[in-house]
Coordinates of C-alpha atoms in Angstrom, one line a residue:
X128 CA 112.0 69.5 102.4
X129 CA 115.5 68.8 102.5
X130 CA 117.7 68.7 99.5
X131 CA 121.0 67.0 99.4
X132 CA 124.3 68.6 98.5
X133 CA 124.5 68.5 94.3
X134 CA 121.0 67.4 94.4
X135 CA 118.8 68.7 91.7
X136 CA 115.4 70.6 91.9
X137 CA 112.4 71.8 89.3
X138 CA 110.7 74.6 90.2
X139 CA 107.9 76.0 88.1
X140 CA 106.5 79.3 88.4
X141 CA 104.7 82.2 86.5
X142 CA 107.0 84.8 85.2
X143 CA 106.9 87.8 82.8
X144 CA 107.3 86.8 79.4
X145 CA 108.9 89.5 76.6
X146 CA 105.9 91.0 75.5
X147 CA 103.4 90.1 78.7
X148 CA 101.6 91.2 80.9
X149 CA 100.2 94.3 80.0
X150 CA 100.7 97.3 82.4
X151 CA 97.1 97.2 83.2
X152 CA 97.3 93.6 83.8
X153 CA 100.7 93.9 86.1
X154 CA 99.4 96.3 88.5
X155 CA 96.2 94.0 88.8
X156 CA 98.4 91.0 90.0
X157 CA 100.4 93.4 92.4
X158 CA 96.7 94.4 94.0
X159 CA 96.4 90.3 94.7
X160 CA 99.9 90.8 96.6
X161 CA 102.1 89.1 93.8
X162 CA 105.0 90.8 92.3
X163 CA 105.9 88.3 88.9
X164 CA 109.5 88.6 88.2
X165 CA 110.9 87.9 84.1
X166 CA 113.4 85.1 83.6
X167 CA 116.6 86.9 84.3
X168 CA 115.3 88.5 87.2
X169 CA 114.0 85.2 88.9
X170 CA 117.6 82.9 87.8
X171 CA 119.2 85.8 89.4
X172 CA 116.9 85.6 92.8
X173 CA 117.5 82.0 93.0
X174 CA 121.5 82.3 92.5
X175 CA 121.1 85.1 95.7
X176 CA 119.3 82.5 97.7
X177 CA 122.3 80.0 97.4
X178 CA 121.5 78.0 94.2
X179 CA 124.4 77.1 91.9
X180 CA 124.3 76.1 88.0
X181 CA 120.5 77.8 87.7
X182 CA 118.8 77.2 84.4
X183 CA 115.8 79.4 84.1
X184 CA 113.7 79.2 80.4
X185 CA 110.3 80.5 79.2
X186 CA 108.2 77.4 78.9
X187 CA 104.7 79.4 77.9
X188 CA 104.8 78.1 74.2
X189 CA 105.0 74.3 75.6
X190 CA 102.4 74.8 78.9
X191 CA 100.0 77.1 76.2
X192 CA 100.1 73.9 73.6
X193 CA 99.2 71.6 76.1
X194 CA 96.4 73.8 77.3
X195 CA 95.4 73.9 73.7
X196 CA 95.4 70.4 73.3
X197 CA 93.2 69.5 76.5
X198 CA 90.9 71.9 76.0
X199 CA 90.5 70.5 72.3
X200 CA 90.1 66.9 73.5
X201 CA 87.6 68.1 76.3
X202 CA 85.6 70.0 73.2
X203 CA 85.4 67.0 70.9
X204 CA 84.2 64.6 73.7
X205 CA 81.3 66.9 74.2
X206 CA 80.5 67.5 70.4
X207 CA 80.7 63.6 70.1
X208 CA 78.0 63.6 72.9
X209 CA 76.0 66.5 71.7
X210 CA 72.5 64.9 71.6
X211 CA 72.4 63.1 74.5
X212 CA 73.7 66.5 76.3
X213 CA 70.7 68.4 74.8
X214 CA 68.4 65.6 75.6
X215 CA 69.5 65.4 79.6
X216 CA 69.8 69.7 79.5
X217 CA 69.2 72.0 76.9
X218 CA 70.5 73.6 73.4
X219 CA 71.1 76.7 75.1
X220 CA 73.5 75.0 77.9
X221 CA 75.5 73.1 75.0
X222 CA 75.9 76.4 73.2
X223 CA 77.2 78.5 76.3
X224 CA 79.8 75.5 77.3
X225 CA 80.8 75.5 73.7
X226 CA 81.2 78.9 73.5
X227 CA 83.2 79.3 76.8
X228 CA 85.6 76.8 75.9
X229 CA 86.2 78.1 72.6
X230 CA 87.0 81.3 74.4
X231 CA 89.6 79.8 76.4
X232 CA 91.3 78.2 73.4
X233 CA 91.5 82.0 72.0
X234 CA 92.9 83.2 75.5
X235 CA 95.4 80.6 75.2
X236 CA 96.5 80.9 72.1
X237 CA 97.1 84.4 72.7
X238 CA 98.8 83.6 75.8
X239 CA 96.6 85.9 78.1
X240 CA 95.9 84.8 81.4
X241 CA 93.3 81.7 82.2
X242 CA 92.5 82.2 85.8
X243 CA 89.1 81.7 87.2
X244 CA 87.7 83.6 90.3
X245 CA 87.3 81.8 93.4
X246 CA 84.8 82.1 96.4
X247 CA 85.3 80.3 99.7
X248 CA 82.4 79.4 101.4
X249 CA 82.2 78.1 105.0
X250 CA 79.0 75.7 105.3
X251 CA 77.8 74.0 108.5
X252 CA 74.6 71.9 109.3
X253 CA 73.1 70.4 112.3
X254 CA 75.5 67.1 112.3
X255 CA 78.8 69.3 111.6
X256 CA 78.6 72.7 113.1
X257 CA 81.6 72.9 115.7
X258 CA 84.1 73.2 112.6
X259 CA 82.8 74.5 109.2
X260 CA 83.7 72.8 106.1
X261 CA 85.4 74.6 103.9
X262 CA 83.5 74.7 100.0
X263 CA 85.7 76.5 97.2
X264 CA 83.7 77.7 94.0
X265 CA 85.9 78.2 90.7
X266 CA 84.0 80.2 88.0
X267 CA 85.2 82.2 85.2
X268 CA 83.5 85.6 86.3
X269 CA 81.9 87.4 89.5
X270 CA 78.3 86.7 88.1
X271 CA 78.5 83.2 88.2
X272 CA 79.8 83.1 91.6
X273 CA 76.9 82.4 94.4
X274 CA 75.7 85.8 95.6
X275 CA 74.8 84.9 99.7
X276 CA 72.3 87.4 100.2
X277 CA 72.6 86.8 104.3
X278 CA 74.8 84.4 106.8
X279 CA 72.3 81.8 107.6
X280 CA 71.0 81.2 104.1
X281 CA 70.8 77.6 102.7
X282 CA 73.0 76.4 100.2
X283 CA 72.5 73.4 98.0
X284 CA 75.6 71.9 96.3
X285 CA 75.5 69.0 93.6
X286 CA 78.3 66.9 92.5
X287 CA 80.8 68.6 94.5
X288 CA 83.9 67.2 95.3
X289 CA 85.1 66.2 98.9
X290 CA 88.6 65.2 99.9
X291 CA 90.7 65.8 103.3
X292 CA 93.7 67.8 103.4
X293 CA 95.8 67.4 106.4
X294 CA 92.9 66.3 108.6
X295 CA 90.3 68.8 107.3
X296 CA 87.6 68.0 105.0
X297 CA 86.9 70.6 102.3
X298 CA 84.7 70.5 99.0
X299 CA 85.5 71.5 95.8
X300 CA 82.8 73.3 93.2
X301 CA 84.0 72.1 89.6
X302 CA 82.3 74.4 86.9
X303 CA 81.9 71.9 84.3
X304 CA 79.8 69.9 86.1
X305 CA 79.0 71.0 90.0
X306 CA 75.5 73.1 90.7
X307 CA 74.7 75.3 93.6
X308 CA 71.2 76.7 94.6
X309 CA 70.6 79.5 97.0
X310 CA 67.4 79.8 99.1
X311 CA 66.3 82.2 102.1
X312 CA 67.3 80.8 105.6
X313 CA 65.7 81.1 108.8
X314 CA 63.6 83.8 108.2
X315 CA 62.4 82.1 104.6
X316 CA 59.3 80.7 104.2
X317 CA 59.3 79.9 100.3
X318 CA 61.0 76.8 98.7
X319 CA 61.9 78.7 95.6
X320 CA 65.8 79.3 95.3
X321 CA 67.0 82.9 94.5
X322 CA 70.0 82.3 93.2
X323 CA 71.4 78.9 91.1
X324 CA 74.4 78.3 89.0
X325 CA 73.8 77.2 85.1
X326 CA 73.0 73.3 85.9
X327 CA 70.7 73.6 89.0
X328 CA 67.7 71.8 88.8
X329 CA 65.4 72.0 92.2
X330 CA 64.1 68.5 93.0
X331 CA 61.2 68.0 95.4
X332 CA 63.4 65.7 97.7
X333 CA 65.9 68.6 98.9
X334 CA 62.8 70.9 100.1
X335 CA 62.2 68.8 103.6
X336 CA 66.0 69.2 104.0
X337 CA 65.9 73.0 103.6
X338 CA 62.8 73.1 106.2
X339 CA 64.8 71.0 108.5
X340 CA 67.6 72.9 108.1
X341 CA 65.4 76.3 108.6
X342 CA 63.8 74.7 112.0
X343 CA 67.2 74.2 113.6
X344 CA 68.8 77.6 112.3
X345 CA 65.9 79.2 114.5
X346 CA 67.7 78.1 117.7
X347 CA 71.5 77.7 116.3
X348 CA 73.9 80.2 118.5
X349 CA 77.6 80.1 116.9
X350 CA 80.1 80.5 119.4
X351 CA 83.0 83.1 118.4
X352 CA 86.0 83.5 120.7
X353 CA 86.4 87.2 121.6
X354 CA 90.1 87.2 121.7
X355 CA 89.7 86.7 117.8
X356 CA 87.9 89.7 117.1
X357 CA 89.7 93.0 119.0
X358 CA 87.9 96.1 119.3
X359 CA 88.4 99.5 117.7
X360 CA 90.4 100.6 120.3
X361 CA 92.7 97.3 120.4
X362 CA 93.8 98.0 116.8
X363 CA 96.9 98.6 115.1
X364 CA 98.3 99.8 112.3
X365 CA 99.7 97.8 109.3
X366 CA 97.7 94.7 110.7
X367 CA 95.2 92.0 109.2
X368 CA 92.6 91.7 111.8
X369 CA 89.0 90.3 112.5
X370 CA 86.4 93.1 113.7
X371 CA 82.6 93.2 114.8
X372 CA 81.3 96.1 113.5
X373 CA 77.7 97.7 112.8
X374 CA 77.5 99.1 109.4
X375 CA 76.5 102.8 109.6
X376 CA 76.3 103.8 106.4
X377 CA 78.1 103.4 103.0
X378 CA 78.1 105.6 99.8
X379 CA 80.1 106.0 96.4
X380 CA 82.9 108.5 97.2
X381 CA 83.9 108.9 93.8
X382 CA 83.1 106.9 90.7
X383 CA 83.7 102.9 91.6
X384 CA 85.0 104.1 94.6
X385 CA 82.8 102.9 98.0
X386 CA 83.2 103.9 101.6
X387 CA 81.6 101.8 104.4
X388 CA 81.2 103.4 108.0
X389 CA 81.5 100.9 110.5
X390 CA 81.5 101.3 114.3
X391 CA 81.7 99.2 117.6
X392 CA 81.3 101.9 120.4
X393 CA 84.8 101.9 121.6
X394 CA 87.6 104.4 120.6
X395 CA 90.5 104.0 117.8
X396 CA 93.8 104.5 119.4
X397 CA 95.4 108.0 118.6
X398 CA 97.9 108.5 115.6
X399 CA 101.0 110.4 115.6
X400 CA 100.7 113.2 113.3
X401 CA 103.8 112.8 110.2
X402 CA 102.7 115.9 108.1
X403 CA 104.5 118.7 108.1
X404 CA 103.3 121.7 110.2
X405 CA 104.8 124.2 107.3
X406 CA 103.1 122.4 104.7
X407 CA 99.6 122.9 106.1
X408 CA 99.0 125.8 103.9
X409 CA 99.4 124.4 100.7
X410 CA 98.4 120.6 101.5
X411 CA 96.1 120.7 104.8
X412 CA 95.3 117.8 106.6
X413 CA 92.1 116.4 105.7
X414 CA 89.0 116.8 108.2
X415 CA 87.9 113.3 106.6
X416 CA 89.0 110.0 104.3
X417 CA 86.3 110.9 102.0
X418 CA 86.5 113.7 99.2
X419 CA 83.4 115.3 100.5
X420 CA 82.1 115.9 103.8
X421 CA 78.6 113.9 104.6
X422 CA 75.7 115.9 104.2
X423 CA 74.3 117.2 107.5
X424 CA 71.1 114.6 107.1
X425 CA 73.3 111.5 107.4
X426 CA 76.0 112.8 110.1
X427 CA 72.9 113.3 112.4
X428 CA 72.2 109.8 111.9
X429 CA 75.3 108.8 113.2
X430 CA 76.6 108.0 117.0
X431 CA 78.4 110.4 118.6
X432 CA 80.6 108.7 120.6
X433 CA 83.0 106.1 119.6
X434 CA 85.2 106.1 116.6
X435 CA 83.9 105.8 112.9
X436 CA 86.1 103.4 110.9
X437 CA 86.2 103.9 107.3
X438 CA 86.5 101.2 105.0
X439 CA 87.5 100.7 101.5
X440 CA 87.5 98.1 98.8
X441 CA 90.0 96.8 96.5
X442 CA 89.0 98.1 93.3
X443 CA 88.0 94.5 91.6
X444 CA 85.9 93.9 95.0
X445 CA 83.3 96.5 95.3
X446 CA 80.9 95.7 92.7
X447 CA 80.4 91.7 93.9
X448 CA 80.2 92.7 97.7
X449 CA 77.9 95.9 97.4
X450 CA 74.9 93.7 97.5
X451 CA 76.1 92.3 100.8
X452 CA 76.2 95.8 102.9
X453 CA 73.2 96.7 105.0
X454 CA 72.9 99.5 107.0
X455 CA 72.5 99.5 110.9
X456 CA 73.4 95.7 110.7
X457 CA 76.1 94.0 112.8
X458 CA 79.1 92.4 110.7
X459 CA 82.1 90.5 111.7
X460 CA 84.9 91.5 108.9
X461 CA 87.6 88.8 108.6
X462 CA 90.8 89.7 107.5
X463 CA 90.8 93.2 107.2
X464 CA 94.0 95.3 106.4
X465 CA 94.3 98.2 108.4
X466 CA 96.3 101.4 107.3
X467 CA 96.9 105.0 108.9
X468 CA 96.2 107.9 106.1
X469 CA 96.9 111.7 107.2
X470 CA 96.7 110.4 110.7
X471 CA 93.0 108.8 110.4
X472 CA 92.4 104.9 110.6
X473 CA 91.4 103.1 107.4
X474 CA 90.1 99.6 106.7
X475 CA 90.8 97.7 103.4
X476 CA 88.7 94.7 102.0
X477 CA 91.0 92.9 100.4
X478 CA 90.3 89.6 98.1
X479 CA 91.7 87.8 101.5
X480 CA 89.0 89.3 103.4
X481 CA 85.4 88.1 104.3
X482 CA 82.3 89.9 105.2
X483 CA 79.5 87.8 107.9
X484 CA 76.2 89.3 109.2
X485 CA 75.8 88.1 112.8
X486 CA 72.5 88.6 114.9
X487 CA 72.2 91.1 117.7
X488 CA 71.9 88.3 120.1
X489 CA 75.7 87.2 118.9
X490 CA 77.8 87.2 122.2
X491 CA 80.3 89.4 120.6
X492 CA 77.6 91.9 119.6
X493 CA 76.2 92.3 122.8
X494 CA 79.6 93.1 124.6
X495 CA 79.9 95.5 122.0
X496 CA 76.7 97.1 122.8
X497 CA 77.3 97.1 126.7
X498 CA 80.8 98.5 126.2
X499 CA 79.4 101.9 123.8
X500 CA 77.0 102.8 126.8
X501 CA 80.3 102.6 129.4
X502 CA 82.1 105.0 126.6
X503 CA 84.6 107.6 128.6
X504 CA 86.2 110.6 127.6
X505 CA 90.4 110.2 127.3
X506 CA 92.0 111.6 130.1
X507 CA 92.9 115.3 129.5
X508 CA 96.3 117.3 130.4
X509 CA 96.8 119.9 132.2
X510 CA 98.3 122.4 129.5
X511 CA 94.9 124.3 129.2
X512 CA 92.3 125.3 131.4
X513 CA 88.8 126.7 131.0
X514 CA 87.9 130.6 131.7
X515 CA 84.8 130.8 133.3
X516 CA 83.5 127.2 131.9
X517 CA 84.6 125.0 134.9
X518 CA 81.0 123.7 135.2
X519 CA 80.3 122.8 131.5
X520 CA 80.3 118.9 130.7
X521 CA 82.3 117.7 128.0
X522 CA 81.2 116.4 125.0
X523 CA 82.4 114.8 121.5
X524 CA 83.3 116.8 118.2
X525 CA 80.4 114.6 116.4
X526 CA 78.5 115.9 119.5
X527 CA 79.2 119.5 118.4
X528 CA 78.8 118.6 114.5
X529 CA 75.3 117.3 114.8
X530 CA 73.9 119.7 117.4
X531 CA 70.5 121.0 116.0
X532 CA 68.7 123.2 118.4
X533 CA 70.6 126.7 117.6
X534 CA 73.3 127.5 115.4
X535 CA 75.2 129.6 117.9
X536 CA 76.1 127.5 120.8
X537 CA 79.2 126.6 123.2
X538 CA 80.7 123.4 123.7
X539 CA 83.4 122.1 126.3
X540 CA 85.5 119.1 124.4
X541 CA 88.6 117.4 124.8
X542 CA 90.8 117.2 121.9
X543 CA 94.2 116.9 120.3
X544 CA 95.7 120.0 118.2
X545 CA 97.0 118.2 115.1
X546 CA 97.9 121.1 112.6
X547 CA 97.7 125.0 113.0
X548 CA 97.8 127.7 110.0
X549 CA 100.2 129.7 110.5
X550 CA 102.3 127.2 112.4
X551 CA 105.3 129.9 112.9
X552 CA 104.6 132.1 116.4
X553 CA 105.7 135.2 114.4
X554 CA 103.1 135.1 111.9
X555 CA 100.3 134.7 114.3
X556 CA 99.5 138.7 114.3
X557 CA 97.6 140.3 111.8
X558 CA 98.8 143.7 110.2
X559 CA 96.8 145.1 113.0
X560 CA 98.5 143.2 115.7
X561 CA 95.2 140.9 116.7
X562 CA 95.8 137.3 116.8
X563 CA 94.3 135.3 113.7
X564 CA 95.0 131.4 113.3
X565 CA 93.0 128.2 112.2
X566 CA 93.5 125.0 114.6
X567 CA 92.6 121.5 113.2
X568 CA 91.1 120.0 116.3
X569 CA 90.1 115.8 116.6
X570 CA 89.0 113.3 119.0
X571 CA 87.7 110.0 118.4
X572 CA 84.9 110.6 116.7
X573 CA 85.7 113.9 114.4
X574 CA 88.1 116.2 112.8
X575 CA 86.8 120.0 112.5
X576 CA 88.4 123.6 112.0
X577 CA 88.1 126.3 114.7
X578 CA 89.5 129.5 114.6
X579 CA 91.3 131.9 117.3
X580 CA 90.9 135.6 116.5
X581 CA 91.6 138.9 118.8
X582 CA 90.8 138.6 122.5
X583 CA 90.0 134.6 122.4
X584 CA 93.8 135.0 121.2
X585 CA 94.8 136.8 124.0
X586 CA 93.4 134.8 126.6
X587 CA 95.0 131.5 125.1
X588 CA 98.3 132.8 124.9
X589 CA 98.1 134.8 128.1
X590 CA 98.5 138.3 126.1
X591 CA 101.4 138.7 123.9
X592 CA 104.5 136.7 124.9
X593 CA 107.7 137.0 123.3
X594 CA 108.5 134.9 120.2
X595 CA 110.1 132.3 121.9
X596 CA 107.4 131.8 124.6
X597 CA 104.6 132.1 122.0
X598 CA 106.7 129.1 120.0
X599 CA 107.0 127.3 123.5
X600 CA 103.3 127.6 124.0
X601 CA 102.5 126.3 120.6
X602 CA 104.9 123.5 120.0
X603 CA 103.7 122.1 123.1
X604 CA 100.0 122.2 121.9
X605 CA 100.8 120.9 118.8
X606 CA 103.4 118.1 120.4
X607 CA 106.3 119.1 118.6
X608 CA 109.5 117.4 119.3
X609 CA 113.0 118.7 119.6
X610 CA 113.8 116.7 116.6
X611 CA 113.2 118.6 113.5
X612 CA 110.2 117.3 111.2
X613 CA 110.0 114.4 113.7
X614 CA 106.5 112.5 114.0
X615 CA 104.1 114.7 116.4
X616 CA 102.0 113.0 118.9
X617 CA 99.5 115.9 120.3
X618 CA 98.6 116.1 123.7
X619 CA 95.0 115.9 124.8
X620 CA 93.9 119.2 126.1
X621 CA 90.1 121.0 126.9
X622 CA 88.9 123.7 125.0
X623 CA 86.1 125.6 124.7
X624 CA 84.4 125.9 121.4
X625 CA 81.6 128.2 120.4
X626 CA 80.0 127.9 117.2
X627 CA 78.4 130.7 115.0
X628 CA 77.3 131.1 111.5
X629 CA 78.8 133.2 108.8
X630 CA 75.8 133.7 106.6
X631 CA 72.2 134.4 107.9
X632 CA 70.6 133.2 104.6
X633 CA 72.5 129.5 104.8
X634 CA 72.8 129.3 108.7
X635 CA 73.5 125.6 108.9
X636 CA 76.1 125.2 105.7
X637 CA 78.1 128.4 107.0
X638 CA 78.1 127.0 110.5
X639 CA 81.8 127.8 111.8
X640 CA 83.7 127.2 115.3
X641 CA 85.9 129.3 117.1
X642 CA 87.8 128.8 120.6
X643 CA 87.4 131.0 123.4
X644 CA 87.7 131.0 127.2
X645 CA 90.7 128.4 127.1
X646 CA 94.2 129.5 128.4
X647 CA 97.4 127.5 127.8
X648 CA 98.8 127.4 131.4
X649 CA 101.6 124.4 131.8
X650 CA 103.5 122.0 130.0
X651 CA 102.3 118.6 130.4

């Protein structure tokens, strides 16, 4: 749009008024990515953008009055036709609508938000499956929105408005008169809907269409471009991406805070470590993003190769999506936000994200399964060497954690040393002159703590070098730069691990790890 010099423009937008919104509602708005300004700040923003003679005013009273008038007109019209409505539907439906509209009037009078929730669905049939039609469904709360049990289920939509916008046809569900019914898809055989809206009435004429769609779905294979679904090994921080992953597990990490564990068989890229080494004692790097580690029983059900991506929900989305989660099923996540927390990857399911279950026969899924079988270890540097363990075959840290034959066992791993306690060379020896330190190790599958003590420390540091040489070797291992407090990128190194128990009464819960037969020999 072009505005000629001296021209005028009217901008209508949501702003904060003197007494609203509440702090709670303000936080809710910000979670959706919106940052409403007050009138004064909005005017200043327009002036900074180059507009002159800006007049900003609060029109809340006029808007609320208009909404109140419109709602009252609709309510009067319904009450005038009360008898006809009850005859066509029911008195229960009539009372529900009247109560909802009166509640809207109350919210309008008190200036509370009057927004509806929106669910966007993509639908296809045998006549149009190359480009799915968008259907926007508006309702007052989550419970009224369609709760689709699985992709491929059948939906019957009645009295929706179909429009064309910029060459794309879409439909709008108006809660005042539209209705829907959800039926099982290709795996179903009954003709009873499992979820319906308030005004929906099942009619026999629809049954033949439902059966026809189910038969068509049996052989339908959607085409998806793999370029639109990067693998976990290709992800980048602070981006929104589409992912095709298998749900391995999900659990409530804290009250109303759920975590999904997703996997596609590839390794997530290693991240730089931004935490300061000297803070490790009081604020150690976590071994996992969830507050408590998974039980050994659950841990042993997870794959031992490939990264497991933790995913969380924005707070207001949790309950509306939990029913869609099924363990051991492949899913396409659309528009997932990715970030890094404490050096670990985290996916966030936002209001803009979508979830779609996908059959194992899908081309993307077949590709992911093949790649998991071709998994390779990262190439280690020549900083360390194994002493007397050259013949050992490397395993992942997840293999170490899930090892169940005996508590005491030996392993060879390719890892990064992301933290150390203590981290100063002068503090590595105890009062008796022996090495004692704890290292935090990570690979693409897990993080663990491993101790270095006594003679194992002598082997690692090649005896007892002076403080400068000890500092140099420790910095190499931890990826410390010459610039103070700069992010660290620890190198991949080979280490030998030994597991043992601290308590014979609870051998598996007290299982601990130490580094042995490993020596620092080089700089790169």
